[in-house]
GROMACS .gro file of C-alpha atoms in nm:
model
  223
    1UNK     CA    1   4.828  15.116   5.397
    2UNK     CA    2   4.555  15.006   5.620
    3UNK     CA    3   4.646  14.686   5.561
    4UNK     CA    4   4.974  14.661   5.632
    5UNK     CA    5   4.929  14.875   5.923
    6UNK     CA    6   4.664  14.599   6.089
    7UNK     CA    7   4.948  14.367   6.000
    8UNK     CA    8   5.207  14.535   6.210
    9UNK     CA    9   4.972  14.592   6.504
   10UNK     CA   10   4.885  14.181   6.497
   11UNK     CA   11   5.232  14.083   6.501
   12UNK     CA   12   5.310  13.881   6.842
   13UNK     CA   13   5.539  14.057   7.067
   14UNK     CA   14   5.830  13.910   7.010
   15UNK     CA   15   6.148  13.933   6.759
   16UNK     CA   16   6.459  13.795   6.661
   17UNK     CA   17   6.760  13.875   6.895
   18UNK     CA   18   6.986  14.025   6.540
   19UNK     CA   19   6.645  14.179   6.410
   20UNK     CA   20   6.770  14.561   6.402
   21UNK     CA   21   6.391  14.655   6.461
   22UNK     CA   22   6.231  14.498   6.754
   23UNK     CA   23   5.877  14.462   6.742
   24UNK     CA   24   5.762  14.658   6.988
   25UNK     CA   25   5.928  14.968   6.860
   26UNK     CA   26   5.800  14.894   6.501
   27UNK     CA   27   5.444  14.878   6.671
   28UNK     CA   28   5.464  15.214   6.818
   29UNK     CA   29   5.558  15.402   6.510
   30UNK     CA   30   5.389  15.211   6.248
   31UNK     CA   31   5.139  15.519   6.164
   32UNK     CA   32   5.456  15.742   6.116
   33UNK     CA   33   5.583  15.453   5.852
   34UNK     CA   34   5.319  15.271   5.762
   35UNK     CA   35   5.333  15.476   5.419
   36UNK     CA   36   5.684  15.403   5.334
   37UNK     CA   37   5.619  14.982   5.452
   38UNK     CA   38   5.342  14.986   5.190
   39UNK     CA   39   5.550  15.145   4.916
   40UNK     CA   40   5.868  14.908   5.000
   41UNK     CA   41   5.622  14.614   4.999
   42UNK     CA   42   5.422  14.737   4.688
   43UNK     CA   43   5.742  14.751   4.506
   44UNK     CA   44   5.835  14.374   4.585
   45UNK     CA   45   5.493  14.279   4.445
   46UNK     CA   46   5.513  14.475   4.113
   47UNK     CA   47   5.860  14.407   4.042
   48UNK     CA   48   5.861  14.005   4.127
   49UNK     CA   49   6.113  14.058   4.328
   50UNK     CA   50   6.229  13.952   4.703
   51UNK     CA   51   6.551  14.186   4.890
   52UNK     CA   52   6.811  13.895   4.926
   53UNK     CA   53   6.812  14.052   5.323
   54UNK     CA   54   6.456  13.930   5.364
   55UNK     CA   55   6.532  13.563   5.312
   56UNK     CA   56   6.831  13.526   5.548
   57UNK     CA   57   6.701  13.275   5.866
   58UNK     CA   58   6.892  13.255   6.193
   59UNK     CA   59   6.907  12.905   6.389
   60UNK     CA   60   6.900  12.880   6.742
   61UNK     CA   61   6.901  12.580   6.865
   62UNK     CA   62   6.714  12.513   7.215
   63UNK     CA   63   6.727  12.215   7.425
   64UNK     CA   64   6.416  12.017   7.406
   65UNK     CA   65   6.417  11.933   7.798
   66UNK     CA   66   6.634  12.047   8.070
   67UNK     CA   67   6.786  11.674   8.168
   68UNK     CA   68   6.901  11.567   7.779
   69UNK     CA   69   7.272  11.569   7.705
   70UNK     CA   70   7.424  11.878   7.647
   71UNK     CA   71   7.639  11.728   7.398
   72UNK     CA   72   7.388  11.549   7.138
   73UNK     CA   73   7.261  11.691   6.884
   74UNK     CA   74   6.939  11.544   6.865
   75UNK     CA   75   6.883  11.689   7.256
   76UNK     CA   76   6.844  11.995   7.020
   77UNK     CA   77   6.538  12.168   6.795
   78UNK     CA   78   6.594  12.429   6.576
   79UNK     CA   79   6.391  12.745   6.590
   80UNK     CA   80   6.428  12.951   6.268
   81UNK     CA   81   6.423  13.361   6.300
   82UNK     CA   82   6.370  13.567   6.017
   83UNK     CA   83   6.335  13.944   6.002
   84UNK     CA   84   6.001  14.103   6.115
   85UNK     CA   85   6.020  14.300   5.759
   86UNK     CA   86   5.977  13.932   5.595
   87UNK     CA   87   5.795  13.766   5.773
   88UNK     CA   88   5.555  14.087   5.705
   89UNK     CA   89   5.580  14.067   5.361
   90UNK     CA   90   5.501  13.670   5.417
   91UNK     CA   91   5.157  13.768   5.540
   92UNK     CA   92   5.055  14.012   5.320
   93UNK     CA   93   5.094  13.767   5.064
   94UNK     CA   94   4.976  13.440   5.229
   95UNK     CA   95   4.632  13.632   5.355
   96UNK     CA   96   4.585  13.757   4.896
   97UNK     CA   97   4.703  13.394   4.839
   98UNK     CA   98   4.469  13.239   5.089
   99UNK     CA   99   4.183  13.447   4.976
  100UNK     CA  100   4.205  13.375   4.611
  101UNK     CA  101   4.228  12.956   4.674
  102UNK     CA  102   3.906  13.013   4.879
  103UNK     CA  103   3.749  13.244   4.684
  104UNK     CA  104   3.844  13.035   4.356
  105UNK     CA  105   3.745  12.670   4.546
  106UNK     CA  106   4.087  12.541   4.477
  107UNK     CA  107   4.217  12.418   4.839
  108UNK     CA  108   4.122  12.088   4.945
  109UNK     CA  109   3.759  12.042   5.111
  110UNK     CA  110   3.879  11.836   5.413
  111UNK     CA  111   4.210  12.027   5.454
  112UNK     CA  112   4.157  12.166   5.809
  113UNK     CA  113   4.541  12.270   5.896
  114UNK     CA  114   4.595  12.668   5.816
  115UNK     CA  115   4.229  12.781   5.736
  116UNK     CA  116   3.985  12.981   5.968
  117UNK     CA  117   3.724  12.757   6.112
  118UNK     CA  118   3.899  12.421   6.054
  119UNK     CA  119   4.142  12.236   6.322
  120UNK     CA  120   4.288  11.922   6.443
  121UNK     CA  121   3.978  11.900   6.620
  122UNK     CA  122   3.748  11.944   6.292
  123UNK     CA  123   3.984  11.657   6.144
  124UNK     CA  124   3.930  11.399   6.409
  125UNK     CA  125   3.582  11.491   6.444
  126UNK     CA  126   3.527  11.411   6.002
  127UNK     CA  127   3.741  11.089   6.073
  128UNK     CA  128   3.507  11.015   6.422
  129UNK     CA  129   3.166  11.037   6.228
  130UNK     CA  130   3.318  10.815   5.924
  131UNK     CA  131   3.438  10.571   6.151
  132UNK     CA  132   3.130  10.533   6.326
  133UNK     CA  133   2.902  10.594   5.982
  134UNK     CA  134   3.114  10.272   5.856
  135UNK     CA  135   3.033  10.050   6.165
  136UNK     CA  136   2.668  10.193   6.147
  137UNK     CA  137   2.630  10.022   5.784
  138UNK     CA  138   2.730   9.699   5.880
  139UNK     CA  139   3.105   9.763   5.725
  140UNK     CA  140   3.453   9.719   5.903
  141UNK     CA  141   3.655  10.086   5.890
  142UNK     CA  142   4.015  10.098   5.912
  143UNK     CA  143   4.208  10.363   5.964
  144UNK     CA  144   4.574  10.419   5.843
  145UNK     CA  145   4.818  10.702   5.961
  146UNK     CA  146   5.091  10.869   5.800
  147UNK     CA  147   5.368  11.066   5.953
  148UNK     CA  148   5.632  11.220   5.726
  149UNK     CA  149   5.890  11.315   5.916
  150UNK     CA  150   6.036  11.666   5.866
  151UNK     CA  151   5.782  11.726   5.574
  152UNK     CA  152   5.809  12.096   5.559
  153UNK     CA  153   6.217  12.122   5.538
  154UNK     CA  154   6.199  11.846   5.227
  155UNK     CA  155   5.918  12.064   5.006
  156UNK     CA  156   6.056  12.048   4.655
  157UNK     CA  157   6.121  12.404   4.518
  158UNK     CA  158   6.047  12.315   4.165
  159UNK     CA  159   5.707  12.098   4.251
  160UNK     CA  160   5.592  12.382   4.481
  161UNK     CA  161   5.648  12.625   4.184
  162UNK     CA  162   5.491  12.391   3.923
  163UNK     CA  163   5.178  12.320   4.153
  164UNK     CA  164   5.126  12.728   4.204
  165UNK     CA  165   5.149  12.710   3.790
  166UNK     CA  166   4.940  12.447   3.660
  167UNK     CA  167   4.672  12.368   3.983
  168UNK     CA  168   4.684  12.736   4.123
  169UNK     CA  169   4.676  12.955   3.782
  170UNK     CA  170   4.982  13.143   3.922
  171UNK     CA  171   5.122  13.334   3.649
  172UNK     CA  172   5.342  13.638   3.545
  173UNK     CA  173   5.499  13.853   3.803
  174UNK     CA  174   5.271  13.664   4.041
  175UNK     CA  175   5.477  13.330   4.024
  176UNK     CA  176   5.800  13.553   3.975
  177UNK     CA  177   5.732  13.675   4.306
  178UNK     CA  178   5.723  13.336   4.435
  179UNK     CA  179   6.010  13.143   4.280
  180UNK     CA  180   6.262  13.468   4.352
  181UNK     CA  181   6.143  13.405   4.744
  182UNK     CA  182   6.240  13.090   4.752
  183UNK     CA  183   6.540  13.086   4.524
  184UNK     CA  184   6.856  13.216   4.777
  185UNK     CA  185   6.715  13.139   5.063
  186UNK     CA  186   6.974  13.079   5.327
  187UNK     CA  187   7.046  13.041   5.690
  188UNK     CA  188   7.327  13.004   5.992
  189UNK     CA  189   7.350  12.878   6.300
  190UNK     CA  190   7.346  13.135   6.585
  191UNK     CA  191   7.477  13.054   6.953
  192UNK     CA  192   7.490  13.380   7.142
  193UNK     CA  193   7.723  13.589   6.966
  194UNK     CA  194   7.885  13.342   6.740
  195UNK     CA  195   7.751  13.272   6.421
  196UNK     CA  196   7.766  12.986   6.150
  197UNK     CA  197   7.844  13.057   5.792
  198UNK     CA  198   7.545  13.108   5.560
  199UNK     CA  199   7.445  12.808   5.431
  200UNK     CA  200   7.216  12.795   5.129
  201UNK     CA  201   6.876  12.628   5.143
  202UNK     CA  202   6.792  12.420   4.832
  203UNK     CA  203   6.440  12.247   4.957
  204UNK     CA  204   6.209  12.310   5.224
  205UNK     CA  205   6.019  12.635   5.351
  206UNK     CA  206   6.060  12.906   5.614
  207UNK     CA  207   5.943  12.724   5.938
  208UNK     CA  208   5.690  13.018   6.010
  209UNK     CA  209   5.308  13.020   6.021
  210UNK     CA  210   5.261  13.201   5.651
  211UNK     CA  211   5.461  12.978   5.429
  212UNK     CA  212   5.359  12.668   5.659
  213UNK     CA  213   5.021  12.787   5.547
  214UNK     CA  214   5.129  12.804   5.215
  215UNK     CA  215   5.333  12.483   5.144
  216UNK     CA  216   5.054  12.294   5.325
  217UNK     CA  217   4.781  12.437   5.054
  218UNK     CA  218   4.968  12.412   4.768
  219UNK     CA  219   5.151  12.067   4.852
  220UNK     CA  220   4.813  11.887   4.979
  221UNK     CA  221   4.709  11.577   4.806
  222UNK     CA  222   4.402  11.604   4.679
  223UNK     CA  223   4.131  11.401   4.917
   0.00000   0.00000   0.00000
């Protein structure tokens, strides 16, 4: 309960406009709830299983800057909402996650996106000091970068779920857990009070900080 109650209180003030719980209010009576959260999200973990409610996303699309035309589409990025009950659960089970990869030495040593202590700035720095290590030995570096464009919204369902199997020991109700989230996922497009039909989502993963955390552990190449 302590847990989940720390989680509440470090949730950023903000929520989505069809969220029936705003933040704020869940914040200032999370000791009067905090028991029945932790049963609700104790009984997700045990069973394996996800309340289709908690994987429903909301688009809203916002103008990237103030002069682009109104009437293109790519004028537009999408910023996905989902319920401050998910993207709760999300955490709980990104911060276990997280702490059994590190405990267990399983996430990539020079992975520096999505873990405490590492940054882009930790990443340049590595690539700095072998750059100038190479030219200090007598050698020519060369460096090569690669973009992929939209890689989180392309993540495979079935590789993610494999990876968490075979290079993650993710068994049981564990990797239930996991494939149940993803499976159903869907979403609609929301434009102040009209609303796009629900629209099934068959790659890709929730555009939040948790499962960007998670995809981008569990999807890394090995370096």
């Amino acid at each position: 309960m302590d847990e989940v109650t720390a989680a509440v209180r470090a949730l950023p003030d903000k929520s989505c406009a069809l969220d029936p719980l705003p933040t704020a209010q869940l914040k200032a009576v999370v000791d009067i709830i905090a028991t029945f959260l932790t049963e609700l999200f104790n009984r997700s973990l045990v069973s394996g299983f996800v309340p289709e409610v908690f994987k429903v996303a909301y688009i809203t699309p916002l103008l990237k800057k103030s002069d682009m035309d109104l009437a293109d589409v790519r004028s537009y990025r999408q910023l996905s909402n989902l319920s401050v009950m998910s993207k709760l659960l999300e955490r709980l089970v990104v911060r276990q996650l997280l702490d059994y990869l590190n405990k267990s030495s399983l996430l990539p040593r020079l992975q520096s996106a999505y873990r405490v202590g590492h940054s882009t700035e930790t990443a340049v720095l590595k690539v700095l000091s072998d750059i100038l290590l190479t030219i200090d030995s007598g050698d020519l570096p060369a460096l090569v970068l690669l973009d992929l464009s939209a890689a989180f919204d392309t993540v495979d369902h079935d590789i993610l779920i494999r990876r968490l199997k075979t290079s993650y020991g993710l068994s049981g109700m564990v990797l239930q857990w996991f494939q149940t989230y993803l499976v159903g996922q869907s979403q609609c497009i929301r434009i102040g009070l009209s609303a796009s039909l629900l629209t099934l989502i068959v790659c890709g993963v929730p555009q939040g900080p948790p499962f960007l955390a998670l995809s981008c552990s569990c999807c890394a190449l090995p370096t």
